[in-house]
Short mmCIF file of C-alpha atoms in Angstrom, two decimals:
data_model
loop_
_atom_site.label_atom_id
_atom_site.label_comp_id
_atom_site.label_asym_id
_atom_site.label_seq_id
_atom_site.Cartn_x
_atom_site.Cartn_y
_atom_site.Cartn_z
CA ALA I 16 -163.26 28.89 123.61
CA ASP I 17 -165.85 29.45 121.14
CA ALA I 18 -165.12 26.11 119.44
CA ARG I 19 -164.12 22.64 120.64
CA ARG I 20 -161.26 22.58 118.07
CA ASP I 21 -159.47 25.34 120.17
CA LEU I 22 -159.78 22.87 123.32
CA ARG I 23 -158.50 20.01 121.42
CA LEU I 24 -155.51 22.31 120.14
CA ALA I 25 -154.82 23.55 123.93
CA ARG I 26 -154.59 19.92 125.18
CA GLU I 27 -152.32 18.83 122.06
CA TRP I 28 -150.07 21.93 122.97
CA GLY I 29 -149.59 21.19 126.51
CA LEU I 30 -152.74 22.27 128.73
CA ARG I 31 -152.27 20.42 131.82
CA GLU I 32 -154.48 17.10 132.29
CA GLY I 33 -157.75 17.69 134.12
CA ALA I 34 -157.78 21.71 133.47
CA PRO I 35 -161.26 22.97 133.48
CA THR I 36 -162.31 23.84 130.11
CA LEU I 37 -165.55 25.28 128.36
CA ALA I 38 -166.66 25.77 124.88
CA VAL I 39 -169.39 28.45 124.45
CA PRO I 40 -170.17 31.16 121.83
CA GLY I 41 -168.02 33.86 121.94
CA ASN I 42 -170.79 36.58 122.15
CA GLY I 43 -172.08 34.98 125.31
CA GLY I 44 -174.94 33.16 123.39
CA LEU I 45 -177.96 34.80 121.46
CA ASP I 46 -181.08 36.73 123.05
CA LEU I 47 -183.66 34.77 121.25
CA GLU I 48 -186.40 36.49 122.35
CA LYS I 49 -185.17 39.58 121.42
CA ILE I 50 -184.22 38.43 117.90
CA LYS I 51 -187.87 36.98 117.62
CA GLU I 52 -189.43 40.29 118.75
CA THR I 53 -187.15 42.15 116.05
CA LEU I 54 -188.27 39.96 113.35
CA LYS I 55 -191.82 40.76 114.15
CA LYS I 56 -191.35 44.28 113.45
CA ASN I 57 -190.62 43.78 109.89
CA ASP I 58 -189.49 47.32 109.52
CA LEU I 59 -186.19 46.96 107.29
CA THR I 60 -185.42 50.01 105.54
CA ILE I 61 -182.75 48.81 103.20
CA ASP I 62 -184.14 48.95 99.63
CA LEU I 63 -183.59 45.51 98.13
CA PRO I 64 -185.56 44.03 94.88
CA ALA I 65 -188.77 41.89 95.55
CA ASN I 66 -189.28 38.48 94.72
CA HIS I 67 -185.50 37.72 94.22
CA PRO I 68 -183.87 35.01 96.32
CA LEU I 69 -181.31 36.82 98.56
CA VAL I 70 -177.94 35.69 99.33
CA ILE I 71 -176.18 37.45 102.29
CA ASN I 72 -172.47 37.43 102.98
CA PRO I 73 -171.91 39.53 106.22
CA ARG I 74 -168.31 38.61 106.90
CA GLY I 75 -166.56 41.63 105.48
CA PHE I 76 -162.89 41.39 104.55
CA ARG I 77 -160.50 39.24 106.93
CA PRO I 78 -157.77 38.51 104.85
CA GLY I 79 -156.03 35.16 105.05
CA SER I 80 -159.17 33.44 106.64
CA VAL I 81 -162.24 34.67 104.71
CA HIS I 82 -161.81 34.18 100.88
CA GLN I 83 -163.95 36.84 99.72
CA ASP I 84 -162.46 36.51 95.92
CA THR I 85 -163.92 32.94 96.05
CA PHE I 86 -167.36 34.46 96.89
CA PHE I 87 -167.35 36.88 94.25
CA LYS I 88 -166.06 34.56 91.72
CA SER I 89 -169.12 32.18 92.48
CA ILE I 90 -171.70 34.74 91.71
CA PRO I 91 -171.43 34.75 88.06
CA LEU I 92 -171.80 30.84 88.01
CA VAL I 93 -174.84 31.11 90.37
CA LEU I 94 -176.72 33.61 88.19
CA ASP I 95 -176.14 31.26 85.22
CA LYS I 96 -178.59 29.03 86.83
CA PHE I 97 -180.39 31.62 88.74
CA PRO I 98 -180.36 34.97 87.04
CA ASP I 99 -182.61 36.74 89.47
CA ALA I 100 -180.55 35.69 92.45
CA PHE I 101 -179.24 38.95 94.46
CA PHE I 102 -176.61 39.18 96.68
CA VAL I 103 -176.17 41.21 99.81
CA CYS I 104 -172.90 42.07 101.42
CA THR I 105 -172.39 43.86 104.60
CA ALA I 106 -169.35 45.98 105.71
CA MET I 107 -168.34 46.10 102.16
CA GLN I 108 -169.57 49.50 101.21
CA GLY I 109 -166.68 51.68 100.15
CA GLN I 110 -164.14 48.61 100.22
CA SER I 111 -161.90 48.93 97.06
CA GLU I 112 -161.73 45.05 96.90
CA ALA I 113 -165.24 44.54 96.56
CA GLU I 114 -165.73 47.19 94.24
CA HIS I 115 -163.07 46.07 92.06
CA TRP I 116 -164.71 42.38 91.97
CA VAL I 117 -168.15 44.10 91.17
CA LYS I 118 -166.90 45.87 88.24
CA LYS I 119 -164.47 43.16 87.02
CA LEU I 120 -167.39 40.41 87.00
CA GLY I 121 -169.94 43.06 85.80
CA ILE I 122 -172.21 41.87 88.19
CA GLN I 123 -173.51 45.58 89.47
CA ASN I 124 -177.04 44.77 89.04
CA HIS I 125 -177.20 41.69 91.05
CA ILE I 126 -175.56 42.82 94.31
CA ARG I 127 -175.75 45.42 97.01
CA LEU I 128 -172.76 46.47 99.06
CA LEU I 129 -173.76 47.84 102.53
CA PRO I 130 -171.84 49.40 105.41
CA TYR I 131 -171.74 48.01 108.82
CA LEU I 132 -175.39 47.34 110.05
CA PRO I 133 -177.03 47.93 113.42
CA GLN I 134 -177.79 44.51 114.82
CA GLU I 135 -181.46 44.50 114.45
CA GLN I 136 -181.32 45.41 110.72
CA LEU I 137 -178.81 42.47 110.30
CA TRP I 138 -180.94 40.16 111.65
CA GLN I 139 -184.07 41.33 109.56
CA LEU I 140 -181.89 40.82 106.59
CA TYR I 141 -181.03 37.22 107.64
CA ALA I 142 -184.62 36.53 107.76
CA ARG I 143 -185.23 38.09 104.27
CA SER I 144 -182.34 35.90 102.93
CA LYS I 145 -182.31 32.52 101.84
CA VAL I 146 -178.73 31.64 102.08
CA TYR I 147 -175.88 32.72 104.37
CA VAL I 148 -172.18 32.37 102.88
CA SER I 149 -168.94 32.45 104.90
CA LEU I 150 -165.97 30.87 102.83
CA SER I 151 -163.44 30.82 105.58
CA SER I 152 -160.44 28.42 105.70
CA HIS I 153 -159.73 29.41 109.25
CA ASP I 154 -162.12 30.56 111.99
CA GLY I 155 -163.70 29.77 115.28
CA THR I 156 -167.63 29.92 115.44
CA PRO I 157 -168.67 33.25 113.68
CA ASN I 158 -171.45 35.24 115.61
CA THR I 159 -172.86 36.03 112.15
CA PHE I 160 -173.15 32.38 111.42
CA LEU I 161 -175.21 31.70 114.65
CA GLU I 162 -177.39 34.76 114.17
CA ALA I 163 -178.13 33.55 110.64
CA LEU I 164 -179.08 30.07 111.69
CA ALA I 165 -181.28 31.62 114.42
CA CYS I 166 -182.94 33.85 111.87
CA GLY I 167 -183.65 30.85 109.32
CA CYS I 168 -180.63 31.21 106.94
CA PHE I 169 -179.41 28.16 105.23
CA PRO I 170 -175.67 28.13 105.67
CA VAL I 171 -173.02 27.64 102.71
CA VAL I 172 -169.63 27.66 104.66
CA GLY I 173 -166.07 26.71 104.65
CA ASP I 174 -165.34 23.06 105.35
CA ILE I 175 -163.41 23.77 108.65
CA GLU I 176 -163.42 21.86 112.06
CA SER I 177 -165.03 24.66 114.08
CA LEU I 178 -168.14 24.64 111.74
CA ARG I 179 -168.46 20.92 111.63
CA GLU I 180 -169.05 20.91 115.28
CA TRP I 181 -172.59 22.56 114.32
CA LEU I 182 -173.18 21.02 110.84
CA THR I 183 -173.65 18.01 109.15
CA ASP I 184 -173.06 18.30 105.16
CA VAL I 185 -176.31 18.25 103.31
CA GLU I 186 -178.51 17.76 106.37
CA ASN I 187 -178.55 21.27 107.87
CA GLY I 188 -175.91 23.16 105.64
CA LEU I 189 -173.31 22.65 102.97
CA LEU I 190 -169.54 22.65 103.69
CA VAL I 191 -167.46 23.50 100.83
CA ASP I 192 -163.81 24.01 99.92
CA PRO I 193 -163.63 27.79 100.64
CA LYS I 194 -160.87 28.36 97.88
CA ASP I 195 -163.01 26.82 94.90
CA PRO I 196 -165.70 29.03 93.32
CA GLN I 197 -167.18 26.14 91.60
CA LYS I 198 -167.91 24.32 94.42
CA ALA I 199 -169.22 27.26 96.49
CA ALA I 200 -171.54 28.16 93.25
CA GLN I 201 -172.94 24.48 93.30
CA ALA I 202 -173.53 24.88 96.93
CA ILE I 203 -175.56 28.26 96.78
CA ILE I 204 -177.54 26.77 93.59
CA ALA I 205 -178.25 23.62 95.23
CA ALA I 206 -179.58 25.58 98.28
CA LEU I 207 -181.87 27.88 95.98
CA SER I 208 -183.07 24.84 94.27
CA SER I 209 -185.02 23.26 97.19
CA ASP I 210 -187.34 25.34 99.34
CA GLU I 211 -188.58 21.94 101.27
CA TRP I 212 -184.72 21.16 101.95
CA LEU I 213 -184.11 24.47 103.25
CA MET I 214 -187.29 24.44 105.30
CA LYS I 215 -186.22 21.11 107.11
CA ALA I 216 -182.67 22.64 107.65
CA ARG I 217 -184.24 25.94 108.96
CA GLN I 218 -186.26 23.80 111.62
CA ALA I 219 -183.29 21.81 112.55
CA ASN I 220 -181.04 24.76 112.90
CA GLN I 221 -183.26 26.98 114.91
CA GLN I 222 -183.95 23.81 117.15
CA MET I 223 -180.08 23.38 117.80
CA ILE I 224 -179.46 27.14 118.39
CA SER I 225 -182.11 27.10 120.91
CA GLU I 226 -180.36 24.09 122.68
CA ARG I 227 -176.84 25.08 122.30
CA ALA I 228 -176.58 28.98 121.77
CA ASP I 229 -179.49 30.46 123.63
CA VAL I 230 -178.11 33.13 126.13
CA ASN I 231 -179.88 31.33 129.22
CA VAL I 232 -178.25 28.06 128.33
CA ILE I 233 -175.00 29.88 127.86
CA ARG I 234 -175.21 31.83 131.15
CA ALA I 235 -176.05 28.75 133.22
CA GLN I 236 -173.26 26.81 131.69
CA VAL I 237 -170.78 29.43 132.24
CA SER I 238 -172.11 30.05 136.01
CA GLU I 239 -171.49 26.18 136.58
CA PHE I 240 -168.11 26.57 135.10
CA LEU I 241 -166.99 29.49 137.13
CA LYS I 242 -168.26 27.57 140.28
CA ARG I 243 -165.27 25.37 139.95
CA PHE I 244 -162.88 28.23 140.85
CA GLN I 245 -164.52 29.33 143.96
#
């Protein structure tokens, strides 16, 4: 499974005693060397405003689990405190729901709705952004979450069990009620208010990712796990 939560549930639902289990990222781990090389290129072609703190939401629309209505409603509240903040949303270009919220809230000048992006462009976009937002009430361990942390983004995410496996609230991210725009906005504002805090969290998260999500670490764990079946 990609979260220890799912292994816990499996046991509660009847997985036999002593059955082999393993929790690893669902993407097989991150190629951190490739990410580092990509970020060195600094050739992102997406036109974004300079000298504006960027907040990225790459989750697209997942009805019932990711609460994008909460995210959009939080934006005007953030702009009241940080009027120069700029929001970038991948996998939302041409989506009627996203366009509805942008128009209804009058935030056209503060947001960019982008299509699905090639992986390397997404990594560079994470590196340009200060805050990663994923307001889910039901989730495993999103690949976007791990990649954002690897690229230095500060996470503001739904307070759910699978993400508490990676984050300690305040210490290396903020866990919020994913259905409360006020709480989401407060978390984003708090993150944008302290570069020193973000730097400490970035260092801690990148160390954690190298220890728990690096592709070489995961391959070794999976290899040892599969030997149990030989």
